[in-house]
Amino acid sequence: MSQSRVLSVNAGVLPLVEEMRLRADELRVAVSQGAAGETVIDAGAGVPGSIEAGRLMTAICLGGLGTVEVGSAPYLARWPFTLTVRTSNPVVACLGSQYAGWQLTAGEGESSYFSMGSGPARALAGKEALFKDIAYADRSDHATIVLEAASPPPEELVRRIAADCDVAPENLTIVFAPTQSLAGSIQIVGRVVEVALHKAHELHFDLSRIVEGMGTAPLSPPHPDFITAMGRTNDAVIYGGRIILHVTGPAAQAKALAEKLPSSNSNDYGRPFAEVFRQYEGDFYKIDPMLFSPAEVQVVSLESGETFRGGAVDPKLVDASFD
């Protein structure tokens, strides 16, 4: 992992953050200064936001170490428009930056605030055990965090985030958008490769051997209801996501990874995610974690030249979720 130590995900996103600021009117986002001096970018709560804002949010989540493209693909006839994510640094981009693993809370009762932080700032704070597993830490004078939320965090939490990242509050940027928004839905669908990396980690695959990652998932239609919107974004990946990983090491292990990664291995596979969520009364921790994975997987063994496959997209379940 020596190469990963020279990559700064926080430095890498500075041009993307600046692009969002300069294109704010075009992207239909709002840029402001918070009470602690931080930069706040609302990409879909008090403003309409846009698909392009969501694309940029996804690129920021990846720490500037990937490409994010809106396009089309024929494999889902009724939902042909897609988001494709590609990275040559999948472990750092997806797990060191994009993964929503930093729990952020403030206040109590009705005035409480909760969100899961994703993006480059996580690699400065290093609050999660995951960073030890991937042997990555960032060093930067600037920090950027992305929140799937309907409002920015309160000042006390902003100052705590800045302190945990060891940056001045005025050097902290917070980008946020709710799940129900255009940008919010895009950045969740854009986790199609990240969920595969996270599942590979749970399966104890040697992450240092994953050298390329690329994935495509259909653009889920936003919905004003939170659970419906969340269900659609998850289903885009669980039933409509396709990925390809290039790995080093023994071909037999690449084959086993391809067989174990698809979402169809989960006991909770087979119904729209919103139904599963309601069954467990909104408790994420009761859902089989093996469900959070792409539908269709290819793993290329660079050692043998073989490509191993597992799973398949399920157009009927995508239809059931998106309609």
PDB file of C-alpha atoms in Angstrom:
ATOM      1  CA  MET A   1       0.000   0.000   0.000  1.00  0.00           C
ATOM      2  CA  SER A   2       3.020   2.308  -0.217  1.00  0.00           C
ATOM      3  CA  GLN A   3       1.601   4.137  -3.220  1.00  0.00           C
ATOM      4  CA  SER A   4      -1.591   4.993  -1.349  1.00  0.00           C
ATOM      5  CA  ARG A   5       0.336   6.922   1.293  1.00  0.00           C
ATOM      6  CA  VAL A   6       1.359   9.606  -1.213  1.00  0.00           C
ATOM      7  CA  LEU A   7      -2.205  10.176  -2.398  1.00  0.00           C
ATOM      8  CA  SER A   8      -4.084  12.995  -0.659  1.00  0.00           C
ATOM      9  CA  VAL A   9      -7.811  12.638  -1.197  1.00  0.00           C
ATOM     10  CA  ASN A  10      -8.487  16.009   0.445  1.00  0.00           C
ATOM     11  CA  ALA A  11      -6.021  17.824  -1.798  1.00  0.00           C
ATOM     12  CA  GLY A  12      -7.371  15.891  -4.756  1.00  0.00           C
ATOM     13  CA  VAL A  13     -10.909  17.247  -4.419  1.00  0.00           C
ATOM     14  CA  LEU A  14     -10.035  20.931  -4.129  1.00  0.00           C
ATOM     15  CA  PRO A  15     -10.507  21.546  -7.886  1.00  0.00           C
ATOM     16  CA  LEU A  16     -13.876  19.740  -7.750  1.00  0.00           C
ATOM     17  CA  VAL A  17     -15.046  21.809  -4.789  1.00  0.00           C
ATOM     18  CA  GLU A  18     -13.964  24.970  -6.586  1.00  0.00           C
ATOM     19  CA  GLU A  19     -15.836  23.831  -9.694  1.00  0.00           C
ATOM     20  CA  MET A  20     -19.034  23.442  -7.680  1.00  0.00           C
ATOM     21  CA  ARG A  21     -18.544  26.912  -6.223  1.00  0.00           C
ATOM     22  CA  LEU A  22     -17.899  28.567  -9.581  1.00  0.00           C
ATOM     23  CA  ARG A  23     -20.771  26.743 -11.308  1.00  0.00           C
ATOM     24  CA  ALA A  24     -23.238  27.143  -8.437  1.00  0.00           C
ATOM     25  CA  ASP A  25     -25.960  28.901 -10.451  1.00  0.00           C
ATOM     26  CA  GLU A  26     -25.669  26.469 -13.353  1.00  0.00           C
ATOM     27  CA  LEU A  27     -25.739  23.459 -10.994  1.00  0.00           C
ATOM     28  CA  ARG A  28     -28.607  24.934  -8.951  1.00  0.00           C
ATOM     29  CA  VAL A  29     -26.640  24.623  -5.703  1.00  0.00           C
ATOM     30  CA  ALA A  30     -26.147  27.186  -2.937  1.00  0.00           C
ATOM     31  CA  VAL A  31     -22.748  28.096  -1.515  1.00  0.00           C
ATOM     32  CA  SER A  32     -22.541  29.903   1.811  1.00  0.00           C
ATOM     33  CA  GLN A  33     -20.333  30.426   4.851  1.00  0.00           C
ATOM     34  CA  GLY A  34     -21.309  28.740   8.097  1.00  0.00           C
ATOM     35  CA  ALA A  35     -21.129  30.114  11.616  1.00  0.00           C
ATOM     36  CA  ALA A  36     -17.688  28.637  12.241  1.00  0.00           C
ATOM     37  CA  GLY A  37     -16.326  29.983   8.956  1.00  0.00           C
ATOM     38  CA  GLU A  38     -16.736  26.724   7.042  1.00  0.00           C
ATOM     39  CA  THR A  39     -17.884  26.572   3.423  1.00  0.00           C
ATOM     40  CA  VAL A  40     -21.312  24.973   3.048  1.00  0.00           C
ATOM     41  CA  ILE A  41     -22.604  23.678  -0.291  1.00  0.00           C
ATOM     42  CA  ASP A  42     -26.289  22.779  -0.357  1.00  0.00           C
ATOM     43  CA  ALA A  43     -26.759  20.492  -3.366  1.00  0.00           C
ATOM     44  CA  GLY A  44     -30.394  19.567  -2.929  1.00  0.00           C
ATOM     45  CA  ALA A  45     -32.118  20.591   0.326  1.00  0.00           C
ATOM     46  CA  GLY A  46     -33.100  24.245  -0.026  1.00  0.00           C
ATOM     47  CA  VAL A  47     -32.267  24.249  -3.732  1.00  0.00           C
ATOM     48  CA  PRO A  48     -33.245  21.981  -6.664  1.00  0.00           C
ATOM     49  CA  GLY A  49     -29.717  20.747  -7.327  1.00  0.00           C
ATOM     50  CA  SER A  50     -29.044  18.750 -10.490  1.00  0.00           C
ATOM     51  CA  ILE A  51     -27.727  15.517 -11.946  1.00  0.00           C
ATOM     52  CA  GLU A  52     -24.442  17.274 -12.672  1.00  0.00           C
ATOM     53  CA  ALA A  53     -24.185  18.387  -9.047  1.00  0.00           C
ATOM     54  CA  GLY A  54     -24.666  14.760  -8.050  1.00  0.00           C
ATOM     55  CA  ARG A  55     -21.968  13.665 -10.469  1.00  0.00           C
ATOM     56  CA  LEU A  56     -19.548  16.146  -8.910  1.00  0.00           C
ATOM     57  CA  MET A  57     -20.573  15.072  -5.396  1.00  0.00           C
ATOM     58  CA  THR A  58     -19.744  11.487  -6.361  1.00  0.00           C
ATOM     59  CA  ALA A  59     -16.354  12.520  -7.709  1.00  0.00           C
ATOM     60  CA  ILE A  60     -15.690  14.402  -4.450  1.00  0.00           C
ATOM     61  CA  CYS A  61     -16.703  11.346  -2.436  1.00  0.00           C
ATOM     62  CA  LEU A  62     -14.092   9.369  -4.398  1.00  0.00           C
ATOM     63  CA  GLY A  63     -11.393  11.794  -3.306  1.00  0.00           C
ATOM     64  CA  GLY A  64     -10.684  12.886  -6.868  1.00  0.00           C
ATOM     65  CA  LEU A  65      -9.345   9.398  -7.612  1.00  0.00           C
ATOM     66  CA  GLY A  66     -12.017   8.313 -10.055  1.00  0.00           C
ATOM     67  CA  THR A  67     -14.103   9.304 -13.023  1.00  0.00           C
ATOM     68  CA  VAL A  68     -17.884   9.589 -12.865  1.00  0.00           C
ATOM     69  CA  GLU A  69     -19.892   9.662 -16.078  1.00  0.00           C
ATOM     70  CA  VAL A  70     -23.574   9.833 -16.957  1.00  0.00           C
ATOM     71  CA  GLY A  71     -24.387   7.723 -19.991  1.00  0.00           C
ATOM     72  CA  SER A  72     -26.682   5.008 -21.265  1.00  0.00           C
ATOM     73  CA  ALA A  73     -26.615   1.224 -21.527  1.00  0.00           C
ATOM     74  CA  PRO A  74     -29.026  -1.266 -23.119  1.00  0.00           C
ATOM     75  CA  TYR A  75     -29.125  -3.891 -20.379  1.00  0.00           C
ATOM     76  CA  LEU A  76     -32.181  -2.366 -18.624  1.00  0.00           C
ATOM     77  CA  ALA A  77     -34.521  -1.441 -21.449  1.00  0.00           C
ATOM     78  CA  ARG A  78     -36.905   0.659 -19.364  1.00  0.00           C
ATOM     79  CA  TRP A  79     -34.144   2.466 -17.438  1.00  0.00           C
ATOM     80  CA  PRO A  80     -31.394   3.050 -19.999  1.00  0.00           C
ATOM     81  CA  PHE A  81     -29.612   6.001 -18.377  1.00  0.00           C
ATOM     82  CA  THR A  82     -26.762   5.115 -16.099  1.00  0.00           C
ATOM     83  CA  LEU A  83     -23.955   6.312 -13.874  1.00  0.00           C
ATOM     84  CA  THR A  84     -20.535   4.758 -14.437  1.00  0.00           C
ATOM     85  CA  VAL A  85     -17.742   5.007 -11.880  1.00  0.00           C
ATOM     86  CA  ARG A  86     -14.157   4.025 -12.578  1.00  0.00           C
ATOM     87  CA  THR A  87     -11.044   4.188 -10.399  1.00  0.00           C
ATOM     88  CA  SER A  88      -7.469   2.954 -10.630  1.00  0.00           C
ATOM     89  CA  ASN A  89      -7.099   3.391  -6.869  1.00  0.00           C
ATOM     90  CA  PRO A  90     -10.201   1.526  -5.699  1.00  0.00           C
ATOM     91  CA  VAL A  91      -9.207   0.886  -2.090  1.00  0.00           C
ATOM     92  CA  VAL A  92      -8.279   4.476  -1.251  1.00  0.00           C
ATOM     93  CA  ALA A  93     -11.001   6.032  -3.418  1.00  0.00           C
ATOM     94  CA  CYS A  94     -13.842   3.794  -2.247  1.00  0.00           C
ATOM     95  CA  LEU A  95     -12.942   2.779   1.307  1.00  0.00           C
ATOM     96  CA  GLY A  96     -10.492   5.523   2.244  1.00  0.00           C
ATOM     97  CA  SER A  97     -12.828   8.253   1.036  1.00  0.00           C
ATOM     98  CA  GLN A  98     -16.262   7.375  -0.390  1.00  0.00           C
ATOM     99  CA  TYR A  99     -17.541   4.948   2.231  1.00  0.00           C
ATOM    100  CA  ALA A 100     -20.051   6.545   4.627  1.00  0.00           C
ATOM    101  CA  GLY A 101     -18.423   5.323   7.809  1.00  0.00           C
ATOM    102  CA  TRP A 102     -18.064   8.340  10.095  1.00  0.00           C
ATOM    103  CA  GLN A 103     -20.998   8.691  12.495  1.00  0.00           C
ATOM    104  CA  LEU A 104     -21.692  12.345  13.259  1.00  0.00           C
ATOM    105  CA  THR A 105     -24.075  13.337  16.037  1.00  0.00           C
ATOM    106  CA  ALA A 106     -24.892  16.454  18.033  1.00  0.00           C
ATOM    107  CA  GLY A 107     -27.579  17.528  20.482  1.00  0.00           C
ATOM    108  CA  GLU A 108     -30.426  15.530  21.982  1.00  0.00           C
ATOM    109  CA  GLY A 109     -34.125  15.037  21.438  1.00  0.00           C
ATOM    110  CA  GLU A 110     -35.891  17.056  18.771  1.00  0.00           C
ATOM    111  CA  SER A 111     -32.856  19.287  18.278  1.00  0.00           C
ATOM    112  CA  SER A 112     -30.487  16.372  17.700  1.00  0.00           C
ATOM    113  CA  TYR A 113     -28.482  16.011  14.495  1.00  0.00           C
ATOM    114  CA  PHE A 114     -27.315  12.768  12.907  1.00  0.00           C
ATOM    115  CA  SER A 115     -25.575  11.944   9.661  1.00  0.00           C
ATOM    116  CA  MET A 116     -23.043   9.488   8.317  1.00  0.00           C
ATOM    117  CA  GLY A 117     -20.025  11.304   6.947  1.00  0.00           C
ATOM    118  CA  SER A 118     -18.407  10.230   3.712  1.00  0.00           C
ATOM    119  CA  GLY A 119     -15.703  11.707   1.543  1.00  0.00           C
ATOM    120  CA  PRO A 120     -12.089  12.762   2.050  1.00  0.00           C
ATOM    121  CA  ALA A 121     -12.371  14.238   5.562  1.00  0.00           C
ATOM    122  CA  ARG A 122     -12.737  10.715   6.951  1.00  0.00           C
ATOM    123  CA  ALA A 123      -9.141   9.989   6.020  1.00  0.00           C
ATOM    124  CA  LEU A 124      -7.937  12.937   8.096  1.00  0.00           C
ATOM    125  CA  ALA A 125      -9.972  12.071  11.186  1.00  0.00           C
ATOM    126  CA  GLY A 126      -9.215   8.349  10.981  1.00  0.00           C
ATOM    127  CA  LYS A 127     -12.028   7.491  13.399  1.00  0.00           C
ATOM    128  CA  GLU A 128     -12.804   4.107  11.867  1.00  0.00           C
ATOM    129  CA  ALA A 129     -10.956   0.820  12.323  1.00  0.00           C
ATOM    130  CA  LEU A 130     -11.205   0.435   8.554  1.00  0.00           C
ATOM    131  CA  PHE A 131      -8.283   2.828   8.082  1.00  0.00           C
ATOM    132  CA  LYS A 132      -5.966   0.477   9.935  1.00  0.00           C
ATOM    133  CA  ASP A 133      -7.098  -2.363   7.705  1.00  0.00           C
ATOM    134  CA  ILE A 134      -6.315  -0.454   4.515  1.00  0.00           C
ATOM    135  CA  ALA A 135      -3.205   1.252   5.942  1.00  0.00           C
ATOM    136  CA  TYR A 136      -4.191   4.703   4.740  1.00  0.00           C
ATOM    137  CA  ALA A 137      -4.179   8.140   6.348  1.00  0.00           C
ATOM    138  CA  ASP A 138      -4.304  11.554   4.712  1.00  0.00           C
ATOM    139  CA  ARG A 139      -2.482  14.776   5.580  1.00  0.00           C
ATOM    140  CA  SER A 140      -3.902  18.064   4.362  1.00  0.00           C
ATOM    141  CA  ASP A 141      -4.638  21.616   5.516  1.00  0.00           C
ATOM    142  CA  HIS A 142      -8.086  21.376   3.874  1.00  0.00           C
ATOM    143  CA  ALA A 143     -10.893  18.924   4.544  1.00  0.00           C
ATOM    144  CA  THR A 144     -14.079  18.114   2.629  1.00  0.00           C
ATOM    145  CA  ILE A 145     -16.945  16.033   3.965  1.00  0.00           C
ATOM    146  CA  VAL A 146     -20.094  14.871   2.173  1.00  0.00           C
ATOM    147  CA  LEU A 147     -23.336  14.305   4.064  1.00  0.00           C
ATOM    148  CA  GLU A 148     -26.522  12.548   3.005  1.00  0.00           C
ATOM    149  CA  ALA A 149     -28.667  14.998   4.960  1.00  0.00           C
ATOM    150  CA  ALA A 150     -31.416  17.580   4.662  1.00  0.00           C
ATOM    151  CA  SER A 151     -29.474  20.231   6.597  1.00  0.00           C
ATOM    152  CA  PRO A 152     -25.875  21.099   7.439  1.00  0.00           C
ATOM    153  CA  PRO A 153     -24.500  20.194  10.878  1.00  0.00           C
ATOM    154  CA  PRO A 154     -24.749  22.679  13.767  1.00  0.00           C
ATOM    155  CA  GLU A 155     -21.773  24.853  14.672  1.00  0.00           C
ATOM    156  CA  GLU A 156     -20.640  22.692  17.596  1.00  0.00           C
ATOM    157  CA  LEU A 157     -20.418  19.643  15.330  1.00  0.00           C
ATOM    158  CA  VAL A 158     -18.695  21.620  12.575  1.00  0.00           C
ATOM    159  CA  ARG A 159     -15.987  22.678  15.034  1.00  0.00           C
ATOM    160  CA  ARG A 160     -15.622  19.109  16.237  1.00  0.00           C
ATOM    161  CA  ILE A 161     -15.252  17.810  12.660  1.00  0.00           C
ATOM    162  CA  ALA A 162     -12.599  20.448  11.942  1.00  0.00           C
ATOM    163  CA  ALA A 163     -10.737  19.596  15.155  1.00  0.00           C
ATOM    164  CA  ASP A 164     -10.854  15.862  14.403  1.00  0.00           C
ATOM    165  CA  CYS A 165      -9.422  16.595  10.951  1.00  0.00           C
ATOM    166  CA  ASP A 166      -6.835  18.992  12.428  1.00  0.00           C
ATOM    167  CA  VAL A 167      -7.836  21.806  10.080  1.00  0.00           C
ATOM    168  CA  ALA A 168      -9.089  25.327  10.698  1.00  0.00           C
ATOM    169  CA  PRO A 169     -12.908  25.568  10.366  1.00  0.00           C
ATOM    170  CA  GLU A 170     -12.481  28.022   7.498  1.00  0.00           C
ATOM    171  CA  ASN A 171     -10.610  25.265   5.616  1.00  0.00           C
ATOM    172  CA  LEU A 172     -13.496  22.803   5.984  1.00  0.00           C
ATOM    173  CA  THR A 173     -16.052  22.307   3.200  1.00  0.00           C
ATOM    174  CA  ILE A 174     -19.355  20.539   3.833  1.00  0.00           C
ATOM    175  CA  VAL A 175     -21.353  19.301   0.835  1.00  0.00           C
ATOM    176  CA  PHE A 176     -24.810  17.952   1.637  1.00  0.00           C
ATOM    177  CA  ALA A 177     -27.958  16.759  -0.094  1.00  0.00           C
ATOM    178  CA  PRO A 178     -30.909  14.637   1.063  1.00  0.00           C
ATOM    179  CA  THR A 179     -31.605  11.191  -0.392  1.00  0.00           C
ATOM    180  CA  GLN A 180     -34.805  12.487  -2.024  1.00  0.00           C
ATOM    181  CA  SER A 181     -32.955  15.030  -4.184  1.00  0.00           C
ATOM    182  CA  LEU A 182     -31.491  14.703  -7.660  1.00  0.00           C
ATOM    183  CA  ALA A 183     -27.907  15.101  -6.461  1.00  0.00           C
ATOM    184  CA  GLY A 184     -28.466  12.982  -3.370  1.00  0.00           C
ATOM    185  CA  SER A 185     -29.822  10.064  -5.362  1.00  0.00           C
ATOM    186  CA  ILE A 186     -26.966  10.267  -7.861  1.00  0.00           C
ATOM    187  CA  GLN A 187     -24.219  10.169  -5.243  1.00  0.00           C
ATOM    188  CA  ILE A 188     -25.763   7.068  -3.624  1.00  0.00           C
ATOM    189  CA  VAL A 189     -26.056   5.203  -6.919  1.00  0.00           C
ATOM    190  CA  GLY A 190     -22.424   6.234  -7.470  1.00  0.00           C
ATOM    191  CA  ARG A 191     -21.407   3.839  -4.680  1.00  0.00           C
ATOM    192  CA  VAL A 192     -21.779   0.825  -6.969  1.00  0.00           C
ATOM    193  CA  VAL A 193     -18.048   0.008  -6.798  1.00  0.00           C
ATOM    194  CA  GLU A 194     -17.665   1.049  -3.163  1.00  0.00           C
ATOM    195  CA  VAL A 195     -20.218  -1.484  -1.899  1.00  0.00           C
ATOM    196  CA  ALA A 196     -18.317  -4.222  -3.727  1.00  0.00           C
ATOM    197  CA  LEU A 197     -15.052  -3.153  -2.105  1.00  0.00           C
ATOM    198  CA  HIS A 198     -16.698  -3.076   1.311  1.00  0.00           C
ATOM    199  CA  LYS A 199     -18.173  -6.535   0.808  1.00  0.00           C
ATOM    200  CA  ALA A 200     -14.793  -7.857  -0.391  1.00  0.00           C
ATOM    201  CA  HIS A 201     -13.365  -6.531   2.866  1.00  0.00           C
ATOM    202  CA  GLU A 202     -16.096  -8.311   4.844  1.00  0.00           C
ATOM    203  CA  LEU A 203     -15.264 -11.495   2.924  1.00  0.00           C
ATOM    204  CA  HIS A 204     -11.612 -11.081   4.009  1.00  0.00           C
ATOM    205  CA  PHE A 205     -10.297 -10.763   0.469  1.00  0.00           C
ATOM    206  CA  ASP A 206      -6.863  -9.128   0.363  1.00  0.00           C
ATOM    207  CA  LEU A 207      -7.832  -5.597  -0.710  1.00  0.00           C
ATOM    208  CA  SER A 208      -4.306  -4.713  -1.821  1.00  0.00           C
ATOM    209  CA  ARG A 209      -4.857  -7.113  -4.729  1.00  0.00           C
ATOM    210  CA  ILE A 210      -7.800  -5.123  -6.152  1.00  0.00           C
ATOM    211  CA  VAL A 211      -6.082  -2.791  -8.604  1.00  0.00           C
ATOM    212  CA  GLU A 212      -8.937  -1.534 -10.799  1.00  0.00           C
ATOM    213  CA  GLY A 213     -12.640  -1.054 -10.219  1.00  0.00           C
ATOM    214  CA  MET A 214     -15.429  -0.031 -12.550  1.00  0.00           C
ATOM    215  CA  GLY A 215     -19.188  -0.174 -12.153  1.00  0.00           C
ATOM    216  CA  THR A 216     -22.438   0.964 -13.739  1.00  0.00           C
ATOM    217  CA  ALA A 217     -25.904   1.347 -12.230  1.00  0.00           C
ATOM    218  CA  PRO A 218     -29.152   2.868 -13.508  1.00  0.00           C
ATOM    219  CA  LEU A 219     -30.141   6.363 -12.435  1.00  0.00           C
ATOM    220  CA  SER A 220     -32.933   5.880  -9.919  1.00  0.00           C
ATOM    221  CA  PRO A 221     -35.864   8.320 -10.113  1.00  0.00           C
ATOM    222  CA  PRO A 222     -35.899  10.577  -7.032  1.00  0.00           C
ATOM    223  CA  HIS A 223     -38.977  10.378  -4.801  1.00  0.00           C
ATOM    224  CA  PRO A 224     -40.208  12.833  -2.138  1.00  0.00           C
ATOM    225  CA  ASP A 225     -40.732  10.035   0.394  1.00  0.00           C
ATOM    226  CA  PHE A 226     -37.482   9.223   2.171  1.00  0.00           C
ATOM    227  CA  ILE A 227     -37.942   5.453   2.452  1.00  0.00           C
ATOM    228  CA  THR A 228     -39.059   5.137  -1.164  1.00  0.00           C
ATOM    229  CA  ALA A 229     -36.138   7.269  -2.351  1.00  0.00           C
ATOM    230  CA  MET A 230     -33.666   5.301  -0.229  1.00  0.00           C
ATOM    231  CA  GLY A 231     -35.126   2.038  -1.507  1.00  0.00           C
ATOM    232  CA  ARG A 232     -34.709   3.085  -5.125  1.00  0.00           C
ATOM    233  CA  THR A 233     -31.091   4.157  -4.740  1.00  0.00           C
ATOM    234  CA  ASN A 234     -30.213   0.881  -3.031  1.00  0.00           C
ATOM    235  CA  ASP A 235     -32.117  -1.188  -5.598  1.00  0.00           C
ATOM    236  CA  ALA A 236     -30.254   0.539  -8.420  1.00  0.00           C
ATOM    237  CA  VAL A 237     -27.131  -1.187  -7.117  1.00  0.00           C
ATOM    238  CA  ILE A 238     -28.575  -4.370  -5.565  1.00  0.00           C
ATOM    239  CA  TYR A 239     -30.662  -5.337  -8.602  1.00  0.00           C
ATOM    240  CA  GLY A 240     -29.282  -3.164 -11.407  1.00  0.00           C
ATOM    241  CA  GLY A 241     -25.589  -2.641 -10.600  1.00  0.00           C
ATOM    242  CA  ARG A 242     -22.791  -4.232 -12.644  1.00  0.00           C
ATOM    243  CA  ILE A 243     -19.115  -4.116 -11.717  1.00  0.00           C
ATOM    244  CA  ILE A 244     -15.771  -5.392 -12.897  1.00  0.00           C
ATOM    245  CA  LEU A 245     -12.712  -5.726 -10.684  1.00  0.00           C
ATOM    246  CA  HIS A 246      -9.178  -6.468 -11.847  1.00  0.00           C
ATOM    247  CA  VAL A 247      -7.220  -8.396  -9.233  1.00  0.00           C
ATOM    248  CA  THR A 248      -3.788  -9.893  -8.756  1.00  0.00           C
ATOM    249  CA  GLY A 249      -3.025 -13.196  -7.070  1.00  0.00           C
ATOM    250  CA  PRO A 250      -4.321 -16.755  -7.519  1.00  0.00           C
ATOM    251  CA  ALA A 251      -7.095 -17.238 -10.061  1.00  0.00           C
ATOM    252  CA  ALA A 252      -8.961 -19.560  -7.683  1.00  0.00           C
ATOM    253  CA  GLN A 253      -9.390 -16.707  -5.220  1.00  0.00           C
ATOM    254  CA  ALA A 254     -10.595 -14.372  -7.982  1.00  0.00           C
ATOM    255  CA  LYS A 255     -13.173 -17.007  -8.921  1.00  0.00           C
ATOM    256  CA  ALA A 256     -14.342 -17.356  -5.321  1.00  0.00           C
ATOM    257  CA  LEU A 257     -14.691 -13.579  -5.016  1.00  0.00           C
ATOM    258  CA  ALA A 258     -16.848 -13.409  -8.150  1.00  0.00           C
ATOM    259  CA  GLU A 259     -19.104 -16.119  -6.768  1.00  0.00           C
ATOM    260  CA  LYS A 260     -19.510 -14.565  -3.312  1.00  0.00           C
ATOM    261  CA  LEU A 261     -19.828 -10.862  -4.164  1.00  0.00           C
ATOM    262  CA  PRO A 262     -23.250 -10.575  -5.863  1.00  0.00           C
ATOM    263  CA  SER A 263     -26.230  -9.402  -3.835  1.00  0.00           C
ATOM    264  CA  SER A 264     -28.117 -12.580  -4.748  1.00  0.00           C
ATOM    265  CA  ASN A 265     -26.099 -14.412  -2.070  1.00  0.00           C
ATOM    266  CA  SER A 266     -28.062 -12.546   0.615  1.00  0.00           C
ATOM    267  CA  ASN A 267     -30.973 -14.080   2.497  1.00  0.00           C
ATOM    268  CA  ASP A 268     -32.825 -10.775   2.052  1.00  0.00           C
ATOM    269  CA  TYR A 269     -32.454 -10.750  -1.744  1.00  0.00           C
ATOM    270  CA  GLY A 270     -35.591 -10.813  -3.860  1.00  0.00           C
ATOM    271  CA  ARG A 271     -37.751  -7.836  -2.825  1.00  0.00           C
ATOM    272  CA  PRO A 272     -37.444  -4.073  -3.275  1.00  0.00           C
ATOM    273  CA  PHE A 273     -35.235  -2.650  -0.548  1.00  0.00           C
ATOM    274  CA  ALA A 274     -38.005  -0.423   0.867  1.00  0.00           C
ATOM    275  CA  GLU A 275     -40.023  -3.569   1.638  1.00  0.00           C
ATOM    276  CA  VAL A 276     -37.044  -5.181   3.368  1.00  0.00           C
ATOM    277  CA  PHE A 277     -36.415  -1.994   5.337  1.00  0.00           C
ATOM    278  CA  ARG A 278     -40.014  -1.838   6.532  1.00  0.00           C
ATOM    279  CA  GLN A 279     -39.980  -5.534   7.461  1.00  0.00           C
ATOM    280  CA  TYR A 280     -37.150  -4.853   9.889  1.00  0.00           C
ATOM    281  CA  GLU A 281     -38.930  -1.752  11.212  1.00  0.00           C
ATOM    282  CA  GLY A 282     -36.271   0.601   9.895  1.00  0.00           C
ATOM    283  CA  ASP A 283     -33.364  -1.124  11.641  1.00  0.00           C
ATOM    284  CA  PHE A 284     -30.486  -1.298   9.157  1.00  0.00           C
ATOM    285  CA  TYR A 285     -28.540  -3.594  11.448  1.00  0.00           C
ATOM    286  CA  LYS A 286     -31.170  -6.337  11.112  1.00  0.00           C
ATOM    287  CA  ILE A 287     -30.761  -6.444   7.326  1.00  0.00           C
ATOM    288  CA  ASP A 288     -28.359  -9.084   6.048  1.00  0.00           C
ATOM    289  CA  PRO A 289     -25.190  -7.070   5.245  1.00  0.00           C
ATOM    290  CA  MET A 290     -24.495  -9.358   2.292  1.00  0.00           C
ATOM    291  CA  LEU A 291     -27.403  -7.653   0.488  1.00  0.00           C
ATOM    292  CA  PHE A 292     -25.387  -4.451   0.011  1.00  0.00           C
ATOM    293  CA  SER A 293     -23.555  -5.418  -3.150  1.00  0.00           C
ATOM    294  CA  PRO A 294     -23.932  -5.113  -6.935  1.00  0.00           C
ATOM    295  CA  ALA A 295     -26.218  -7.496  -8.796  1.00  0.00           C
ATOM    296  CA  GLU A 296     -23.695  -8.649 -11.386  1.00  0.00           C
ATOM    297  CA  VAL A 297     -19.970  -9.120 -10.890  1.00  0.00           C
ATOM    298  CA  GLN A 298     -16.965  -9.811 -13.093  1.00  0.00           C
ATOM    299  CA  VAL A 299     -13.543 -10.430 -11.582  1.00  0.00           C
ATOM    300  CA  VAL A 300     -10.570 -10.491 -13.920  1.00  0.00           C
ATOM    301  CA  SER A 301      -7.568 -12.486 -12.752  1.00  0.00           C
ATOM    302  CA  LEU A 302      -4.509 -10.641 -14.027  1.00  0.00           C
ATOM    303  CA  GLU A 303      -2.391 -13.681 -13.184  1.00  0.00           C
ATOM    304  CA  SER A 304      -4.266 -16.124 -15.430  1.00  0.00           C
ATOM    305  CA  GLY A 305      -6.133 -13.844 -17.817  1.00  0.00           C
ATOM    306  CA  GLU A 306      -9.438 -15.471 -16.877  1.00  0.00           C
ATOM    307  CA  THR A 307     -12.648 -13.590 -16.185  1.00  0.00           C
ATOM    308  CA  PHE A 308     -14.991 -14.999 -13.570  1.00  0.00           C
ATOM    309  CA  ARG A 309     -18.645 -14.045 -13.283  1.00  0.00           C
ATOM    310  CA  GLY A 310     -21.354 -14.113 -10.652  1.00  0.00           C
ATOM    311  CA  GLY A 311     -24.909 -12.871 -10.272  1.00  0.00           C
ATOM    312  CA  ALA A 312     -27.133 -11.097 -12.787  1.00  0.00           C
ATOM    313  CA  VAL A 313     -29.160  -7.917 -13.019  1.00  0.00           C
ATOM    314  CA  ASP A 314     -32.875  -8.317 -12.317  1.00  0.00           C
ATOM    315  CA  PRO A 315     -34.955  -6.001 -14.532  1.00  0.00           C
ATOM    316  CA  LYS A 316     -38.240  -7.028 -12.901  1.00  0.00           C
ATOM    317  CA  LEU A 317     -37.081  -6.017  -9.437  1.00  0.00           C
ATOM    318  CA  VAL A 318     -35.674  -2.742 -10.765  1.00  0.00           C
ATOM    319  CA  ASP A 319     -39.074  -2.089 -12.361  1.00  0.00           C
ATOM    320  CA  ALA A 320     -40.855  -2.951  -9.114  1.00  0.00           C
ATOM    321  CA  SER A 321     -38.706  -0.422  -7.266  1.00  0.00           C
ATOM    322  CA  PHE A 322     -38.551   2.414  -9.792  1.00  0.00           C
ATOM    323  CA  ASP A 323     -42.177   2.423 -11.037  1.00  0.00           C
TER     324      ASP A 323
END
